[in-house]
JSON list of C-alpha atoms in Angstrom, two decimals:
[
{"chain": "A", "resi": 29, "resn": "GLU", "atom": "CA", "xyz": [-5.05, 10.92, -10.74]},
{"chain": "A", "resi": 30, "resn": "THR", "atom": "CA", "xyz": [-1.79, 8.74, -10.47]},
{"chain": "A", "resi": 31, "resn": "GLY", "atom": "CA", "xyz": [-0.94, 7.53, -14.01]},
{"chain": "A", "resi": 32, "resn": "VAL", "atom": "CA", "xyz": [-0.11, 4.30, -12.86]},
{"chain": "A", "resi": 33, "resn": "THR", "atom": "CA", "xyz": [-2.16, 1.37, -14.64]},
{"chain": "A", "resi": 34, "resn": "GLN", "atom": "CA", "xyz": [-2.76, -2.10, -14.09]},
{"chain": "A", "resi": 35, "resn": "SER", "atom": "CA", "xyz": [-4.14, -4.76, -16.37]},
{"chain": "A", "resi": 36, "resn": "PRO", "atom": "CA", "xyz": [-6.56, -6.54, -16.43]},
{"chain": "A", "resi": 37, "resn": "THR", "atom": "CA", "xyz": [-9.35, -5.37, -13.92]},
{"chain": "A", "resi": 38, "resn": "HIS", "atom": "CA", "xyz": [-10.23, -8.72, -13.24]},
{"chain": "A", "resi": 39, "resn": "LEU", "atom": "CA", "xyz": [-9.45, -11.73, -13.28]},
{"chain": "A", "resi": 40, "resn": "ILE", "atom": "CA", "xyz": [-10.85, -15.56, -12.74]},
{"chain": "A", "resi": 41, "resn": "LYS", "atom": "CA", "xyz": [-8.65, -18.41, -13.47]},
{"chain": "A", "resi": 42, "resn": "THR", "atom": "CA", "xyz": [-8.50, -21.86, -12.03]},
{"chain": "A", "resi": 43, "resn": "ARG", "atom": "CA", "xyz": [-6.15, -24.13, -9.36]},
{"chain": "A", "resi": 44, "resn": "GLY", "atom": "CA", "xyz": [-3.13, -24.51, -11.50]},
{"chain": "A", "resi": 45, "resn": "GLN", "atom": "CA", "xyz": [-3.14, -22.31, -13.88]},
{"chain": "A", "resi": 46, "resn": "GLN", "atom": "CA", "xyz": [-0.52, -20.01, -14.87]},
{"chain": "A", "resi": 47, "resn": "VAL", "atom": "CA", "xyz": [-1.52, -15.68, -14.94]},
{"chain": "A", "resi": 48, "resn": "THR", "atom": "CA", "xyz": [0.08, -13.33, -15.06]},
{"chain": "A", "resi": 49, "resn": "LEU", "atom": "CA", "xyz": [-0.94, -9.24, -14.67]},
{"chain": "A", "resi": 50, "resn": "ARG", "atom": "CA", "xyz": [0.34, -6.00, -16.12]},
{"chain": "A", "resi": 51, "resn": "CYS", "atom": "CA", "xyz": [1.66, -2.83, -14.52]},
{"chain": "A", "resi": 52, "resn": "SER", "atom": "CA", "xyz": [2.38, 0.51, -16.67]},
{"chain": "A", "resi": 53, "resn": "SER", "atom": "CA", "xyz": [4.26, 2.96, -13.82]},
{"chain": "A", "resi": 54, "resn": "GLN", "atom": "CA", "xyz": [3.87, 6.54, -13.84]},
{"chain": "A", "resi": 55, "resn": "SER", "atom": "CA", "xyz": [6.20, 8.50, -16.03]},
{"chain": "A", "resi": 56, "resn": "GLY", "atom": "CA", "xyz": [9.64, 9.47, -14.60]},
{"chain": "A", "resi": 57, "resn": "HIS", "atom": "CA", "xyz": [8.94, 6.49, -12.27]},
{"chain": "A", "resi": 58, "resn": "ASN", "atom": "CA", "xyz": [11.82, 3.22, -11.53]},
{"chain": "A", "resi": 59, "resn": "THR", "atom": "CA", "xyz": [11.03, 1.34, -8.67]},
{"chain": "A", "resi": 60, "resn": "VAL", "atom": "CA", "xyz": [7.67, -1.02, -8.34]},
{"chain": "A", "resi": 61, "resn": "SER", "atom": "CA", "xyz": [6.55, -2.89, -5.97]},
{"chain": "A", "resi": 62, "resn": "TRP", "atom": "CA", "xyz": [3.29, -5.88, -5.92]},
{"chain": "A", "resi": 63, "resn": "TYR", "atom": "CA", "xyz": [1.84, -5.87, -2.44]},
{"chain": "A", "resi": 64, "resn": "GLN", "atom": "CA", "xyz": [-0.98, -8.87, -2.57]},
{"chain": "A", "resi": 65, "resn": "GLN", "atom": "CA", "xyz": [-4.20, -7.66, -0.61]},
{"chain": "A", "resi": 66, "resn": "ALA", "atom": "CA", "xyz": [-6.22, -10.09, 1.04]},
{"chain": "A", "resi": 67, "resn": "LEU", "atom": "CA", "xyz": [-10.01, -9.13, 1.01]},
{"chain": "A", "resi": 68, "resn": "GLY", "atom": "CA", "xyz": [-10.29, -6.77, 4.75]},
{"chain": "A", "resi": 69, "resn": "GLN", "atom": "CA", "xyz": [-6.44, -7.32, 5.53]},
{"chain": "A", "resi": 70, "resn": "GLY", "atom": "CA", "xyz": [-3.89, -4.65, 4.58]},
{"chain": "A", "resi": 71, "resn": "PRO", "atom": "CA", "xyz": [-1.49, -5.00, 1.35]},
{"chain": "A", "resi": 72, "resn": "GLN", "atom": "CA", "xyz": [0.80, -7.51, 1.93]},
{"chain": "A", "resi": 73, "resn": "PHE", "atom": "CA", "xyz": [4.49, -7.14, -0.02]},
{"chain": "A", "resi": 74, "resn": "ILE", "atom": "CA", "xyz": [5.64, -9.43, -2.35]},
{"chain": "A", "resi": 75, "resn": "PHE", "atom": "CA", "xyz": [8.37, -8.13, -3.94]},
{"chain": "A", "resi": 76, "resn": "GLN", "atom": "CA", "xyz": [9.72, -4.34, -5.95]},
{"chain": "A", "resi": 77, "resn": "TYR", "atom": "CA", "xyz": [11.89, -3.97, -8.65]},
{"chain": "A", "resi": 78, "resn": "TYR", "atom": "CA", "xyz": [14.61, -0.99, -9.16]},
{"chain": "A", "resi": 79, "resn": "ARG", "atom": "CA", "xyz": [16.27, -0.54, -12.81]},
{"chain": "A", "resi": 80, "resn": "GLU", "atom": "CA", "xyz": [15.00, -4.31, -13.57]},
{"chain": "A", "resi": 81, "resn": "GLU", "atom": "CA", "xyz": [16.50, -5.72, -10.57]},
{"chain": "A", "resi": 82, "resn": "GLU", "atom": "CA", "xyz": [14.15, -7.43, -7.64]},
{"chain": "A", "resi": 83, "resn": "ASN", "atom": "CA", "xyz": [15.17, -5.26, -4.80]},
{"chain": "A", "resi": 84, "resn": "GLY", "atom": "CA", "xyz": [13.54, -7.43, -1.96]},
{"chain": "A", "resi": 85, "resn": "ARG", "atom": "CA", "xyz": [10.88, -9.79, -1.62]},
{"chain": "A", "resi": 86, "resn": "GLY", "atom": "CA", "xyz": [8.29, -10.58, 0.60]},
{"chain": "A", "resi": 87, "resn": "ASN", "atom": "CA", "xyz": [6.93, -13.84, 2.30]},
{"chain": "A", "resi": 88, "resn": "PHE", "atom": "CA", "xyz": [5.58, -15.49, -0.98]},
{"chain": "A", "resi": 89, "resn": "PRO", "atom": "CA", "xyz": [7.04, -19.00, -2.74]},
{"chain": "A", "resi": 90, "resn": "PRO", "atom": "CA", "xyz": [9.20, -18.54, -5.96]},
{"chain": "A", "resi": 91, "resn": "ARG", "atom": "CA", "xyz": [5.94, -18.98, -7.97]},
{"chain": "A", "resi": 92, "resn": "PHE", "atom": "CA", "xyz": [5.75, -15.99, -7.44]},
{"chain": "A", "resi": 93, "resn": "SER", "atom": "CA", "xyz": [7.75, -13.92, -10.27]},
{"chain": "A", "resi": 94, "resn": "GLY", "atom": "CA", "xyz": [8.68, -10.39, -11.22]},
{"chain": "A", "resi": 95, "resn": "LEU", "atom": "CA", "xyz": [9.77, -8.83, -14.79]},
{"chain": "A", "resi": 96, "resn": "GLN", "atom": "CA", "xyz": [10.89, -4.87, -14.90]},
{"chain": "A", "resi": 97, "resn": "PHE", "atom": "CA", "xyz": [10.91, -3.74, -18.17]},
{"chain": "A", "resi": 98, "resn": "PRO", "atom": "CA", "xyz": [13.03, -0.63, -19.30]},
{"chain": "A", "resi": 99, "resn": "ASN", "atom": "CA", "xyz": [10.51, 1.46, -20.51]},
{"chain": "A", "resi": 100, "resn": "TYR", "atom": "CA", "xyz": [9.53, 0.44, -16.48]},
{"chain": "A", "resi": 101, "resn": "SER", "atom": "CA", "xyz": [6.96, -1.36, -16.96]},
{"chain": "A", "resi": 102, "resn": "SER", "atom": "CA", "xyz": [6.34, -4.56, -14.16]},
{"chain": "A", "resi": 103, "resn": "GLU", "atom": "CA", "xyz": [4.65, -8.08, -14.56]},
{"chain": "A", "resi": 104, "resn": "LEU", "atom": "CA", "xyz": [3.67, -10.29, -12.21]},
{"chain": "A", "resi": 105, "resn": "ASN", "atom": "CA", "xyz": [3.45, -13.86, -12.73]},
{"chain": "A", "resi": 106, "resn": "VAL", "atom": "CA", "xyz": [2.27, -16.44, -10.39]},
{"chain": "A", "resi": 107, "resn": "ASN", "atom": "CA", "xyz": [2.77, -20.57, -11.96]},
{"chain": "A", "resi": 108, "resn": "ALA", "atom": "CA", "xyz": [0.80, -23.00, -9.50]},
{"chain": "A", "resi": 109, "resn": "LEU", "atom": "CA", "xyz": [-2.48, -21.30, -9.15]},
{"chain": "A", "resi": 110, "resn": "GLU", "atom": "CA", "xyz": [-4.21, -21.49, -5.65]},
{"chain": "A", "resi": 111, "resn": "LEU", "atom": "CA", "xyz": [-7.37, -21.30, -4.02]},
{"chain": "A", "resi": 112, "resn": "ASP", "atom": "CA", "xyz": [-5.72, -18.65, -1.31]},
{"chain": "A", "resi": 113, "resn": "ASP", "atom": "CA", "xyz": [-3.50, -16.55, -3.85]},
{"chain": "A", "resi": 114, "resn": "SER", "atom": "CA", "xyz": [-7.18, -14.88, -4.33]},
{"chain": "A", "resi": 115, "resn": "ALA", "atom": "CA", "xyz": [-6.63, -11.64, -3.65]},
{"chain": "A", "resi": 116, "resn": "LEU", "atom": "CA", "xyz": [-6.81, -7.78, -5.00]},
{"chain": "A", "resi": 117, "resn": "TYR", "atom": "CA", "xyz": [-3.31, -7.55, -6.56]},
{"chain": "A", "resi": 118, "resn": "LEU", "atom": "CA", "xyz": [-1.44, -3.89, -6.55]},
{"chain": "A", "resi": 119, "resn": "CYS", "atom": "CA", "xyz": [1.45, -2.77, -7.94]},
{"chain": "A", "resi": 120, "resn": "ALA", "atom": "CA", "xyz": [2.60, 1.01, -6.27]},
{"chain": "A", "resi": 121, "resn": "SER", "atom": "CA", "xyz": [5.73, 3.12, -8.92]},
{"chain": "A", "resi": 122, "resn": "SER", "atom": "CA", "xyz": [8.03, 5.57, -6.86]},
{"chain": "A", "resi": 123, "resn": "PHE", "atom": "CA", "xyz": [11.27, 7.15, -7.76]},
{"chain": "A", "resi": 124, "resn": "ARG", "atom": "CA", "xyz": [13.66, 5.18, -5.20]},
{"chain": "A", "resi": 125, "resn": "ASP", "atom": "CA", "xyz": [16.38, 8.23, -5.33]},
{"chain": "A", "resi": 126, "resn": "ARG", "atom": "CA", "xyz": [14.42, 10.26, -3.10]},
{"chain": "A", "resi": 127, "resn": "THR", "atom": "CA", "xyz": [14.63, 10.20, 0.37]},
{"chain": "A", "resi": 128, "resn": "TYR", "atom": "CA", "xyz": [11.54, 9.42, 1.07]},
{"chain": "A", "resi": 129, "resn": "ASN", "atom": "CA", "xyz": [9.54, 6.63, -0.57]},
{"chain": "A", "resi": 130, "resn": "GLU", "atom": "CA", "xyz": [5.87, 7.95, -1.77]},
{"chain": "A", "resi": 131, "resn": "GLN", "atom": "CA", "xyz": [4.40, 5.37, -3.74]},
{"chain": "A", "resi": 132, "resn": "PHE", "atom": "CA", "xyz": [1.76, 6.02, -6.15]},
{"chain": "A", "resi": 133, "resn": "PHE", "atom": "CA", "xyz": [-1.00, 2.72, -6.31]},
{"chain": "A", "resi": 134, "resn": "GLY", "atom": "CA", "xyz": [-2.38, 1.69, -9.56]},
{"chain": "A", "resi": 135, "resn": "PRO", "atom": "CA", "xyz": [-6.42, 0.40, -9.11]},
{"chain": "A", "resi": 136, "resn": "GLY", "atom": "CA", "xyz": [-5.81, -3.42, -8.97]},
{"chain": "A", "resi": 137, "resn": "THR", "atom": "CA", "xyz": [-6.49, -6.21, -10.61]},
{"chain": "A", "resi": 138, "resn": "ARG", "atom": "CA", "xyz": [-8.16, -8.90, -9.01]},
{"chain": "A", "resi": 139, "resn": "LEU", "atom": "CA", "xyz": [-7.74, -12.11, -9.13]},
{"chain": "A", "resi": 140, "resn": "THR", "atom": "CA", "xyz": [-10.33, -15.44, -8.56]},
{"chain": "A", "resi": 141, "resn": "VAL", "atom": "CA", "xyz": [-9.11, -18.29, -8.54]},
{"chain": "A", "resi": 142, "resn": "LEU", "atom": "CA", "xyz": [-11.70, -21.32, -8.46]},
{"chain": "B", "resi": 5, "resn": "SER", "atom": "CA", "xyz": [3.62, -10.10, 8.17]},
{"chain": "B", "resi": 6, "resn": "GLN", "atom": "CA", "xyz": [2.20, -6.75, 9.16]},
{"chain": "B", "resi": 7, "resn": "GLN", "atom": "CA", "xyz": [3.93, -4.53, 10.67]},
{"chain": "B", "resi": 8, "resn": "GLY", "atom": "CA", "xyz": [1.76, -1.91, 12.00]},
{"chain": "B", "resi": 9, "resn": "GLU", "atom": "CA", "xyz": [-1.82, -1.95, 14.14]},
{"chain": "B", "resi": 10, "resn": "GLU", "atom": "CA", "xyz": [-4.67, 0.10, 13.06]},
{"chain": "B", "resi": 11, "resn": "ASP", "atom": "CA", "xyz": [-7.27, 0.60, 15.52]},
{"chain": "B", "resi": 12, "resn": "PRO", "atom": "CA", "xyz": [-10.39, 0.88, 15.73]},
{"chain": "B", "resi": 13, "resn": "GLN", "atom": "CA", "xyz": [-10.89, -1.70, 12.99]},
{"chain": "B", "resi": 14, "resn": "ALA", "atom": "CA", "xyz": [-13.87, 0.49, 12.15]},
{"chain": "B", "resi": 15, "resn": "LEU", "atom": "CA", "xyz": [-15.22, 3.87, 12.96]},
{"chain": "B", "resi": 16, "resn": "SER", "atom": "CA", "xyz": [-18.35, 5.34, 12.20]},
{"chain": "B", "resi": 17, "resn": "ILE", "atom": "CA", "xyz": [-19.68, 8.72, 12.72]},
{"chain": "B", "resi": 18, "resn": "GLN", "atom": "CA", "xyz": [-21.66, 11.29, 11.82]},
{"chain": "B", "resi": 19, "resn": "GLU", "atom": "CA", "xyz": [-20.71, 13.59, 9.24]},
{"chain": "B", "resi": 20, "resn": "GLY", "atom": "CA", "xyz": [-19.46, 17.21, 10.74]},
{"chain": "B", "resi": 21, "resn": "GLU", "atom": "CA", "xyz": [-17.08, 14.84, 13.25]},
{"chain": "B", "resi": 22, "resn": "ASN", "atom": "CA", "xyz": [-13.83, 14.36, 13.86]},
{"chain": "B", "resi": 23, "resn": "ALA", "atom": "CA", "xyz": [-12.24, 11.36, 13.56]},
{"chain": "B", "resi": 24, "resn": "THR", "atom": "CA", "xyz": [-9.55, 9.97, 15.01]},
{"chain": "B", "resi": 25, "resn": "MET", "atom": "CA", "xyz": [-7.52, 6.48, 14.07]},
{"chain": "B", "resi": 26, "resn": "ASN", "atom": "CA", "xyz": [-4.33, 4.70, 15.90]},
{"chain": "B", "resi": 27, "resn": "CYS", "atom": "CA", "xyz": [-1.85, 2.80, 14.23]},
{"chain": "B", "resi": 28, "resn": "SER", "atom": "CA", "xyz": [1.36, 0.91, 16.36]},
{"chain": "B", "resi": 29, "resn": "TYR", "atom": "CA", "xyz": [4.32, -0.68, 14.82]},
{"chain": "B", "resi": 30, "resn": "LYS", "atom": "CA", "xyz": [6.81, -2.90, 15.96]},
{"chain": "B", "resi": 31, "resn": "THR", "atom": "CA", "xyz": [10.53, -2.08, 14.62]},
{"chain": "B", "resi": 32, "resn": "SER", "atom": "CA", "xyz": [12.58, 1.51, 14.30]},
{"chain": "B", "resi": 33, "resn": "ILE", "atom": "CA", "xyz": [11.17, 2.87, 11.59]},
{"chain": "B", "resi": 34, "resn": "ASN", "atom": "CA", "xyz": [12.85, 5.12, 8.69]},
{"chain": "B", "resi": 35, "resn": "ASN", "atom": "CA", "xyz": [8.96, 7.15, 7.98]},
{"chain": "B", "resi": 36, "resn": "LEU", "atom": "CA", "xyz": [5.09, 6.76, 8.27]},
{"chain": "B", "resi": 37, "resn": "GLN", "atom": "CA", "xyz": [2.49, 7.36, 5.57]},
{"chain": "B", "resi": 38, "resn": "TRP", "atom": "CA", "xyz": [-1.35, 7.13, 5.71]},
{"chain": "B", "resi": 39, "resn": "TYR", "atom": "CA", "xyz": [-3.08, 5.84, 3.06]},
{"chain": "B", "resi": 40, "resn": "ARG", "atom": "CA", "xyz": [-6.57, 6.08, 1.96]},
{"chain": "B", "resi": 41, "resn": "GLN", "atom": "CA", "xyz": [-8.48, 3.29, 0.43]},
{"chain": "B", "resi": 42, "resn": "ASN", "atom": "CA", "xyz": [-11.75, 3.55, -1.47]},
{"chain": "B", "resi": 43, "resn": "SER", "atom": "CA", "xyz": [-13.91, 0.82, -1.97]},
{"chain": "B", "resi": 44, "resn": "GLY", "atom": "CA", "xyz": [-10.85, -2.11, -2.24]},
{"chain": "B", "resi": 45, "resn": "ARG", "atom": "CA", "xyz": [-8.77, -0.59, -4.65]},
{"chain": "B", "resi": 46, "resn": "GLY", "atom": "CA", "xyz": [-6.32, 1.36, -5.44]},
{"chain": "B", "resi": 47, "resn": "LEU", "atom": "CA", "xyz": [-4.49, 3.39, -2.39]},
{"chain": "B", "resi": 48, "resn": "VAL", "atom": "CA", "xyz": [-4.27, 7.30, -2.30]},
{"chain": "B", "resi": 49, "resn": "HIS", "atom": "CA", "xyz": [-1.19, 8.50, -0.07]},
{"chain": "B", "resi": 50, "resn": "LEU", "atom": "CA", "xyz": [-1.98, 11.10, 2.43]},
{"chain": "B", "resi": 51, "resn": "ILE", "atom": "CA", "xyz": [0.55, 11.73, 4.40]},
{"chain": "B", "resi": 52, "resn": "LEU", "atom": "CA", "xyz": [4.26, 11.38, 5.75]},
{"chain": "B", "resi": 53, "resn": "ILE", "atom": "CA", "xyz": [6.06, 11.65, 8.88]},
{"chain": "B", "resi": 54, "resn": "ARG", "atom": "CA", "xyz": [9.10, 11.77, 9.11]},
{"chain": "B", "resi": 55, "resn": "SER", "atom": "CA", "xyz": [10.80, 9.70, 12.21]},
{"chain": "B", "resi": 56, "resn": "ASN", "atom": "CA", "xyz": [12.35, 12.93, 12.94]},
{"chain": "B", "resi": 57, "resn": "GLU", "atom": "CA", "xyz": [8.72, 14.47, 13.18]},
{"chain": "B", "resi": 58, "resn": "ARG", "atom": "CA", "xyz": [6.56, 14.72, 15.56]},
{"chain": "B", "resi": 59, "resn": "GLU", "atom": "CA", "xyz": [3.23, 15.66, 14.49]},
{"chain": "B", "resi": 60, "resn": "LYS", "atom": "CA", "xyz": [2.57, 17.61, 10.32]},
{"chain": "B", "resi": 61, "resn": "HIS", "atom": "CA", "xyz": [-0.62, 18.60, 8.72]},
{"chain": "B", "resi": 62, "resn": "SER", "atom": "CA", "xyz": [-2.76, 18.42, 5.65]},
{"chain": "B", "resi": 63, "resn": "GLY", "atom": "CA", "xyz": [-5.61, 19.90, 5.30]},
{"chain": "B", "resi": 64, "resn": "ARG", "atom": "CA", "xyz": [-8.20, 19.18, 7.86]},
{"chain": "B", "resi": 65, "resn": "LEU", "atom": "CA", "xyz": [-5.83, 15.79, 8.37]},
{"chain": "B", "resi": 66, "resn": "ARG", "atom": "CA", "xyz": [-3.49, 15.85, 11.11]},
{"chain": "B", "resi": 67, "resn": "VAL", "atom": "CA", "xyz": [-0.66, 13.07, 11.98]},
{"chain": "B", "resi": 68, "resn": "THR", "atom": "CA", "xyz": [1.00, 12.54, 15.17]},
{"chain": "B", "resi": 69, "resn": "LEU", "atom": "CA", "xyz": [3.97, 9.95, 15.77]},
{"chain": "B", "resi": 70, "resn": "ASP", "atom": "CA", "xyz": [5.62, 8.91, 19.31]},
{"chain": "B", "resi": 71, "resn": "THR", "atom": "CA", "xyz": [8.45, 7.09, 18.39]},
{"chain": "B", "resi": 72, "resn": "SER", "atom": "CA", "xyz": [9.37, 6.48, 22.17]},
{"chain": "B", "resi": 73, "resn": "LYS", "atom": "CA", "xyz": [5.47, 4.62, 22.25]},
{"chain": "B", "resi": 74, "resn": "LYS", "atom": "CA", "xyz": [6.02, 3.50, 18.28]},
{"chain": "B", "resi": 75, "resn": "SER", "atom": "CA", "xyz": [2.54, 4.43, 17.31]},
{"chain": "B", "resi": 76, "resn": "SER", "atom": "CA", "xyz": [0.95, 7.12, 15.13]},
{"chain": "B", "resi": 77, "resn": "SER", "atom": "CA", "xyz": [-2.51, 8.78, 14.49]},
{"chain": "B", "resi": 78, "resn": "LEU", "atom": "CA", "xyz": [-4.12, 9.92, 11.90]},
{"chain": "B", "resi": 79, "resn": "LEU", "atom": "CA", "xyz": [-7.11, 12.96, 12.79]},
{"chain": "B", "resi": 80, "resn": "ILE", "atom": "CA", "xyz": [-9.54, 14.18, 10.50]},
{"chain": "B", "resi": 81, "resn": "THR", "atom": "CA", "xyz": [-11.53, 17.32, 11.21]},
{"chain": "B", "resi": 82, "resn": "ALA", "atom": "CA", "xyz": [-15.16, 17.97, 9.90]},
{"chain": "B", "resi": 83, "resn": "SER", "atom": "CA", "xyz": [-15.63, 14.84, 8.56]},
{"chain": "B", "resi": 84, "resn": "ARG", "atom": "CA", "xyz": [-17.44, 14.87, 4.96]},
{"chain": "B", "resi": 85, "resn": "ALA", "atom": "CA", "xyz": [-19.18, 11.24, 3.07]},
{"chain": "B", "resi": 86, "resn": "ALA", "atom": "CA", "xyz": [-16.46, 11.59, 1.05]},
{"chain": "B", "resi": 87, "resn": "ASP", "atom": "CA", "xyz": [-13.89, 10.63, 3.92]},
{"chain": "B", "resi": 88, "resn": "THR", "atom": "CA", "xyz": [-15.55, 7.11, 4.05]},
{"chain": "B", "resi": 89, "resn": "ALA", "atom": "CA", "xyz": [-13.03, 4.57, 3.33]},
{"chain": "B", "resi": 90, "resn": "SER", "atom": "CA", "xyz": [-10.29, 3.09, 4.63]},
{"chain": "B", "resi": 91, "resn": "TYR", "atom": "CA", "xyz": [-7.16, 3.73, 6.13]},
{"chain": "B", "resi": 92, "resn": "PHE", "atom": "CA", "xyz": [-3.58, 1.76, 6.03]},
{"chain": "B", "resi": 93, "resn": "CYS", "atom": "CA", "xyz": [-0.75, 2.74, 8.08]},
{"chain": "B", "resi": 94, "resn": "ALA", "atom": "CA", "xyz": [1.93, 1.65, 6.40]},
{"chain": "B", "resi": 95, "resn": "THR", "atom": "CA", "xyz": [5.50, 2.39, 7.81]},
{"chain": "B", "resi": 96, "resn": "ASP", "atom": "CA", "xyz": [9.11, 2.58, 5.68]},
{"chain": "B", "resi": 97, "resn": "LYS", "atom": "CA", "xyz": [12.15, 1.25, 7.46]},
{"chain": "B", "resi": 98, "resn": "SER", "atom": "CA", "xyz": [14.63, 2.92, 4.32]},
{"chain": "B", "resi": 99, "resn": "ASN", "atom": "CA", "xyz": [14.76, -0.61, 2.71]},
{"chain": "B", "resi": 100, "resn": "TYR", "atom": "CA", "xyz": [12.33, 1.26, 0.05]},
{"chain": "B", "resi": 101, "resn": "GLN", "atom": "CA", "xyz": [9.43, -1.51, 1.15]},
{"chain": "B", "resi": 102, "resn": "LEU", "atom": "CA", "xyz": [6.66, -0.80, 2.87]},
{"chain": "B", "resi": 103, "resn": "ILE", "atom": "CA", "xyz": [5.17, -2.56, 5.50]},
{"chain": "B", "resi": 104, "resn": "TRP", "atom": "CA", "xyz": [1.52, -2.49, 6.19]},
{"chain": "B", "resi": 105, "resn": "GLY", "atom": "CA", "xyz": [-0.77, -2.35, 8.73]},
{"chain": "B", "resi": 106, "resn": "ALA", "atom": "CA", "xyz": [-4.60, -4.08, 8.84]},
{"chain": "B", "resi": 107, "resn": "GLY", "atom": "CA", "xyz": [-6.57, -1.08, 8.37]},
{"chain": "B", "resi": 108, "resn": "THR", "atom": "CA", "xyz": [-9.43, 1.03, 10.07]},
{"chain": "B", "resi": 109, "resn": "LYS", "atom": "CA", "xyz": [-12.64, 0.92, 7.85]},
{"chain": "B", "resi": 110, "resn": "LEU", "atom": "CA", "xyz": [-14.62, 4.34, 8.39]},
{"chain": "B", "resi": 111, "resn": "ILE", "atom": "CA", "xyz": [-17.84, 5.49, 7.72]},
{"chain": "B", "resi": 112, "resn": "ILE", "atom": "CA", "xyz": [-19.41, 8.98, 7.84]},
{"chain": "B", "resi": 113, "resn": "LYS", "atom": "CA", "xyz": [-23.03, 8.93, 8.49]},
{"chain": "B", "resi": 114, "resn": "PRO", "atom": "CA", "xyz": [-24.82, 11.97, 6.59]}
]
C-alpha cells in the first residue's frame, strides 16, 4: 500500500481528443515521474517533476505535457491523441533528496484511444 | 528506449521451485532496482542494489550485480503461487530517472 493514487482508473477517448490524467503523490514526497507502459512492455519514462519544475524528459513529443502542484499532486496532459497512445499510464512519487531513488507507484490509468 | 533486457521473457515453474531472472543493461549505473507488477497494474519495489554492491538479500529474494558484465540476477527461492507476476529491472544513472527493461513474466504452477 503506497499511498499514491491515480484517476481515473480507465478512460476511453477518440483520436484527436485531449486527456488529463491525475496523480496524488505519497505524503512527504517531492518528486513525481510519469511512465507509459504499452501492453507486454516495460514502462517508458515520459518526464519527471521536482518541486513543480520539469526535471528530465524521455523521448516523447511536446503534446505530452505535465504539471506538478504545490501539494505535489501532478497532472499528465496529452493533446491530439493517437491510437498508439493507448497504454497504461503510471505515476510514481519519490523523495529526491535521498541517495537512492526508490519510487512508489500508483495503480495506473488505462487509456484506450479509438 | 529500453536500457535493460530481462531474460527469460517468460518462465513457468512448479510451486516450491526456485526462479531465476536475469537483467542486462547498457551503460554505467548508480543502482539497479527490481520491481514486481501484478496483472498490468502498479509496480511494487522489491529490492535495490547499489553499483558498489555485489549481492543483496531480502526474505526469499536474492539479487546479484556484476557491473563488469553489466548484468544482474534476481533469485526467488521456494516460489509460491502469489509470486506469479511480471518482474522488471530498472537502472538509475544518478539522474533520478529510471530506465526499464521489458520484464520477465513468471508463472508459478500449483
